[in-house]
PDB file of C-alpha atoms in Angstrom:
ATOM      1  CA  MET X   1      -7.905  29.504   6.905  1.00  0.00           C
ATOM      2  CA  ALA X   2      -9.345  29.694  10.576  1.00  0.00           C
ATOM      3  CA  SER X   3     -13.065  30.077  11.210  1.00  0.00           C
ATOM      4  CA  ASN X   4     -13.795  33.254  11.796  1.00  0.00           C
ATOM      5  CA  THR X   5     -17.355  31.918  13.670  1.00  0.00           C
ATOM      6  CA  ASN X   6     -15.444  32.197  17.092  1.00  0.00           C
ATOM      7  CA  ASN X   7     -14.759  35.437  16.944  1.00  0.00           C
ATOM      8  CA  ALA X   8     -18.044  36.763  15.620  1.00  0.00           C
ATOM      9  CA  SER X   9     -19.278  38.379  19.489  1.00  0.00           C
ATOM     10  CA  ARG X  10     -15.685  39.852  20.385  1.00  0.00           C
ATOM     11  CA  PRO X  11     -14.741  43.249  19.912  1.00  0.00           C
ATOM     12  CA  ARG X  12     -13.121  44.618  16.597  1.00  0.00           C
ATOM     13  CA  GLU X  13     -10.430  47.122  16.538  1.00  0.00           C
ATOM     14  CA  ILE X  14     -10.935  50.709  16.852  1.00  0.00           C
ATOM     15  CA  LEU X  15      -8.990  52.975  14.197  1.00  0.00           C
ATOM     16  CA  LYS X  16      -8.214  56.826  14.324  1.00  0.00           C
ATOM     17  CA  ILE X  17      -6.115  58.002  11.185  1.00  0.00           C
ATOM     18  CA  LEU X  18      -3.587  60.619  13.118  1.00  0.00           C
ATOM     19  CA  TYR X  19      -1.872  62.260  10.025  1.00  0.00           C
ATOM     20  CA  ASP X  20      -1.664  61.307   6.552  1.00  0.00           C
ATOM     21  CA  TYR X  21       1.062  63.212   4.264  1.00  0.00           C
ATOM     22  CA  GLU X  22       2.214  62.936   0.757  1.00  0.00           C
ATOM     23  CA  LEU X  23       6.321  62.032   0.662  1.00  0.00           C
ATOM     24  CA  THR X  24       7.730  64.570  -1.326  1.00  0.00           C
ATOM     25  CA  ASN X  25      10.772  62.761  -1.620  1.00  0.00           C
ATOM     26  CA  SER X  26       9.067  59.429  -2.337  1.00  0.00           C
ATOM     27  CA  PRO X  27       7.007  60.448  -4.960  1.00  0.00           C
ATOM     28  CA  GLY X  28       3.983  58.501  -5.117  1.00  0.00           C
ATOM     29  CA  LYS X  29       4.190  57.560  -1.518  1.00  0.00           C
ATOM     30  CA  SER X  30       1.979  58.444   1.917  1.00  0.00           C
ATOM     31  CA  ILE X  31       2.950  57.781   5.311  1.00  0.00           C
ATOM     32  CA  VAL X  32      -0.233  57.467   7.588  1.00  0.00           C
ATOM     33  CA  GLY X  33      -0.205  57.728  10.905  1.00  0.00           C
ATOM     34  CA  ILE X  34      -3.335  55.335  12.868  1.00  0.00           C
ATOM     35  CA  GLU X  35      -3.990  54.785  16.514  1.00  0.00           C
ATOM     36  CA  VAL X  36      -5.026  51.053  16.891  1.00  0.00           C
ATOM     37  CA  PHE X  37      -7.573  50.722  20.059  1.00  0.00           C
ATOM     38  CA  LEU X  38      -8.342  47.209  21.200  1.00  0.00           C
ATOM     39  CA  PRO X  39     -10.729  46.885  24.072  1.00  0.00           C
ATOM     40  CA  PRO X  40     -10.451  44.101  26.390  1.00  0.00           C
ATOM     41  CA  GLY X  41     -10.793  40.774  24.495  1.00  0.00           C
ATOM     42  CA  ALA X  42     -10.537  42.503  21.014  1.00  0.00           C
ATOM     43  CA  TRP X  43      -9.010  41.211  17.789  1.00  0.00           C
ATOM     44  CA  THR X  44      -8.270  42.049  13.994  1.00  0.00           C
ATOM     45  CA  PRO X  45      -9.277  39.505  11.080  1.00  0.00           C
ATOM     46  CA  PRO X  46      -6.488  38.096   9.278  1.00  0.00           C
ATOM     47  CA  HIS X  47      -5.232  40.517   6.744  1.00  0.00           C
ATOM     48  CA  THR X  48      -2.707  42.505   4.965  1.00  0.00           C
ATOM     49  CA  HIS X  49      -2.084  46.025   4.161  1.00  0.00           C
ATOM     50  CA  ALA X  50      -2.117  46.668   0.301  1.00  0.00           C
ATOM     51  CA  GLY X  51       1.314  46.102  -0.286  1.00  0.00           C
ATOM     52  CA  ALA X  52       2.133  49.560   2.683  1.00  0.00           C
ATOM     53  CA  GLN X  53       4.803  48.624   5.264  1.00  0.00           C
ATOM     54  CA  VAL X  54       4.018  49.227   8.432  1.00  0.00           C
ATOM     55  CA  ALA X  55       5.618  49.637  12.003  1.00  0.00           C
ATOM     56  CA  VAL X  56       3.662  49.499  15.115  1.00  0.00           C
ATOM     57  CA  TYR X  57       4.617  50.789  18.503  1.00  0.00           C
ATOM     58  CA  VAL X  58       2.815  49.409  21.641  1.00  0.00           C
ATOM     59  CA  LEU X  59       1.586  51.926  23.893  1.00  0.00           C
ATOM     60  CA  GLU X  60      -0.376  50.810  26.378  1.00  0.00           C
ATOM     61  CA  GLY X  61      -1.444  46.831  27.387  1.00  0.00           C
ATOM     62  CA  GLU X  62      -0.390  43.756  25.602  1.00  0.00           C
ATOM     63  CA  PHE X  63      -0.984  42.749  21.827  1.00  0.00           C
ATOM     64  CA  LEU X  64      -0.617  39.192  20.630  1.00  0.00           C
ATOM     65  CA  SER X  65       0.563  39.198  17.101  1.00  0.00           C
ATOM     66  CA  GLY X  66       1.212  36.433  14.576  1.00  0.00           C
ATOM     67  CA  MET X  67       2.659  36.929  10.621  1.00  0.00           C
ATOM     68  CA  ASN X  68       3.438  34.867   8.053  1.00  0.00           C
ATOM     69  CA  GLY X  69       2.657  31.557   9.842  1.00  0.00           C
ATOM     70  CA  ASN X  70       4.990  32.148  12.411  1.00  0.00           C
ATOM     71  CA  PRO X  71       4.072  31.408  16.101  1.00  0.00           C
ATOM     72  CA  PRO X  72       2.286  34.533  17.491  1.00  0.00           C
ATOM     73  CA  LYS X  73       4.276  36.737  20.144  1.00  0.00           C
ATOM     74  CA  VAL X  74       3.289  38.731  22.592  1.00  0.00           C
ATOM     75  CA  TYR X  75       4.184  43.155  22.357  1.00  0.00           C
ATOM     76  CA  LYS X  76       4.291  45.115  25.399  1.00  0.00           C
ATOM     77  CA  ALA X  77       4.068  48.470  25.989  1.00  0.00           C
ATOM     78  CA  GLY X  78       7.137  49.927  24.794  1.00  0.00           C
ATOM     79  CA  GLU X  79       7.733  47.176  22.051  1.00  0.00           C
ATOM     80  CA  GLY X  80       7.274  47.362  18.468  1.00  0.00           C
ATOM     81  CA  PHE X  81       7.400  45.570  15.171  1.00  0.00           C
ATOM     82  CA  VAL X  82       7.047  45.872  11.681  1.00  0.00           C
ATOM     83  CA  GLU X  83       5.049  44.241   8.934  1.00  0.00           C
ATOM     84  CA  ARG X  84       6.873  44.704   5.556  1.00  0.00           C
ATOM     85  CA  PRO X  85       4.986  44.400   2.032  1.00  0.00           C
ATOM     86  CA  GLY X  86       3.041  41.559   1.484  1.00  0.00           C
ATOM     87  CA  CYS X  87       3.105  40.960   4.802  1.00  0.00           C
ATOM     88  CA  HIS X  88      -0.065  38.125   5.994  1.00  0.00           C
ATOM     89  CA  HIS X  89      -0.794  39.598   9.707  1.00  0.00           C
ATOM     90  CA  THR X  90      -2.871  36.035  11.152  1.00  0.00           C
ATOM     91  CA  VAL X  91      -3.319  36.738  14.560  1.00  0.00           C
ATOM     92  CA  GLY X  92      -4.057  40.142  15.802  1.00  0.00           C
ATOM     93  CA  ASP X  93      -5.462  40.026  19.369  1.00  0.00           C
ATOM     94  CA  ASN X  94      -5.632  41.788  22.577  1.00  0.00           C
ATOM     95  CA  ASN X  95      -3.546  39.795  24.856  1.00  0.00           C
ATOM     96  CA  SER X  96      -5.931  40.623  28.014  1.00  0.00           C
ATOM     97  CA  GLU X  97      -9.704  39.915  28.788  1.00  0.00           C
ATOM     98  CA  THR X  98     -10.008  43.311  31.496  1.00  0.00           C
ATOM     99  CA  GLU X  99      -7.154  45.655  30.088  1.00  0.00           C
ATOM    100  CA  PRO X 100      -7.060  47.356  26.939  1.00  0.00           C
ATOM    101  CA  MET X 101      -4.143  47.812  24.040  1.00  0.00           C
ATOM    102  CA  ARG X 102      -3.321  50.798  22.301  1.00  0.00           C
ATOM    103  CA  ALA X 103      -0.560  51.043  19.767  1.00  0.00           C
ATOM    104  CA  ILE X 104       0.501  53.720  16.757  1.00  0.00           C
ATOM    105  CA  ALA X 105       0.883  51.945  13.457  1.00  0.00           C
ATOM    106  CA  VAL X 106       2.583  54.003  10.894  1.00  0.00           C
ATOM    107  CA  ALA X 107       2.202  52.951   7.153  1.00  0.00           C
ATOM    108  CA  VAL X 108       4.072  54.028   4.295  1.00  0.00           C
ATOM    109  CA  VAL X 109       1.818  53.073   0.876  1.00  0.00           C
ATOM    110  CA  ASP X 110       1.352  53.945  -2.196  1.00  0.00           C
ATOM    111  CA  THR X 111      -0.601  57.369  -2.548  1.00  0.00           C
ATOM    112  CA  SER X 112      -2.974  55.636  -5.229  1.00  0.00           C
ATOM    113  CA  VAL X 113      -4.219  53.296  -2.577  1.00  0.00           C
ATOM    114  CA  LEU X 114      -5.611  56.011  -0.609  1.00  0.00           C
ATOM    115  CA  LYS X 115      -7.064  57.677  -3.415  1.00  0.00           C
ATOM    116  CA  THR X 116      -9.505  54.472  -4.210  1.00  0.00           C
ATOM    117  CA  GLU X 117     -13.350  54.698  -3.225  1.00  0.00           C
ATOM    118  CA  LYS X 118     -12.289  52.771  -0.073  1.00  0.00           C
ATOM    119  CA  GLY X 119     -10.068  55.708   1.185  1.00  0.00           C
ATOM    120  CA  TYR X 120      -7.988  54.770   4.462  1.00  0.00           C
ATOM    121  CA  ALA X 121     -10.448  51.366   4.595  1.00  0.00           C
ATOM    122  CA  ALA X 122      -8.251  50.221   1.730  1.00  0.00           C
ATOM    123  CA  LEU X 123      -5.203  49.880   3.619  1.00  0.00           C
ATOM    124  CA  THR X 124      -6.187  46.313   5.785  1.00  0.00           C
ATOM    125  CA  VAL X 125      -7.280  43.596   2.992  1.00  0.00           C
ATOM    126  CA  LEU X 126      -9.102  41.370   5.031  1.00  0.00           C
ATOM    127  CA  ASP X 127      -8.752  37.327   4.037  1.00  0.00           C
ATOM    128  CA  PRO X 128     -11.712  36.333   2.369  1.00  0.00           C
ATOM    129  CA  GLY X 129     -14.630  35.256   4.798  1.00  0.00           C
ATOM    130  CA  TYR X 130     -13.662  37.875   6.956  1.00  0.00           C
ATOM    131  CA  GLU X 131     -14.909  41.078   4.781  1.00  0.00           C
TER     132      GLU X 131
END
């Protein structure tokens, strides 16, 4: 695990829930739309998504994303990627120190995950040491 001391002073992601619907054709599943905003130089700690499958589409800026030990890749506005269930998102950075990054993430998750005490926060499971 990488040390989080280098990131302690960096800004973090800002999330806004856009929608949350239970899927009637997939009992026990919900679809959640999330706006992800990373100010210049911001980052997200290493994490998984509680068994969810997440599709991400970059609307503005550039997102540096690394998953499952693969080399990080830059996704620009108009590009997207998928985090499959169990995916370990190890790098999640705004690739710019001067421009913001904005994306839409759509998660398909077990509805029961959202009904826990943590609510939407349960969608992102941070690695130990980053809680």
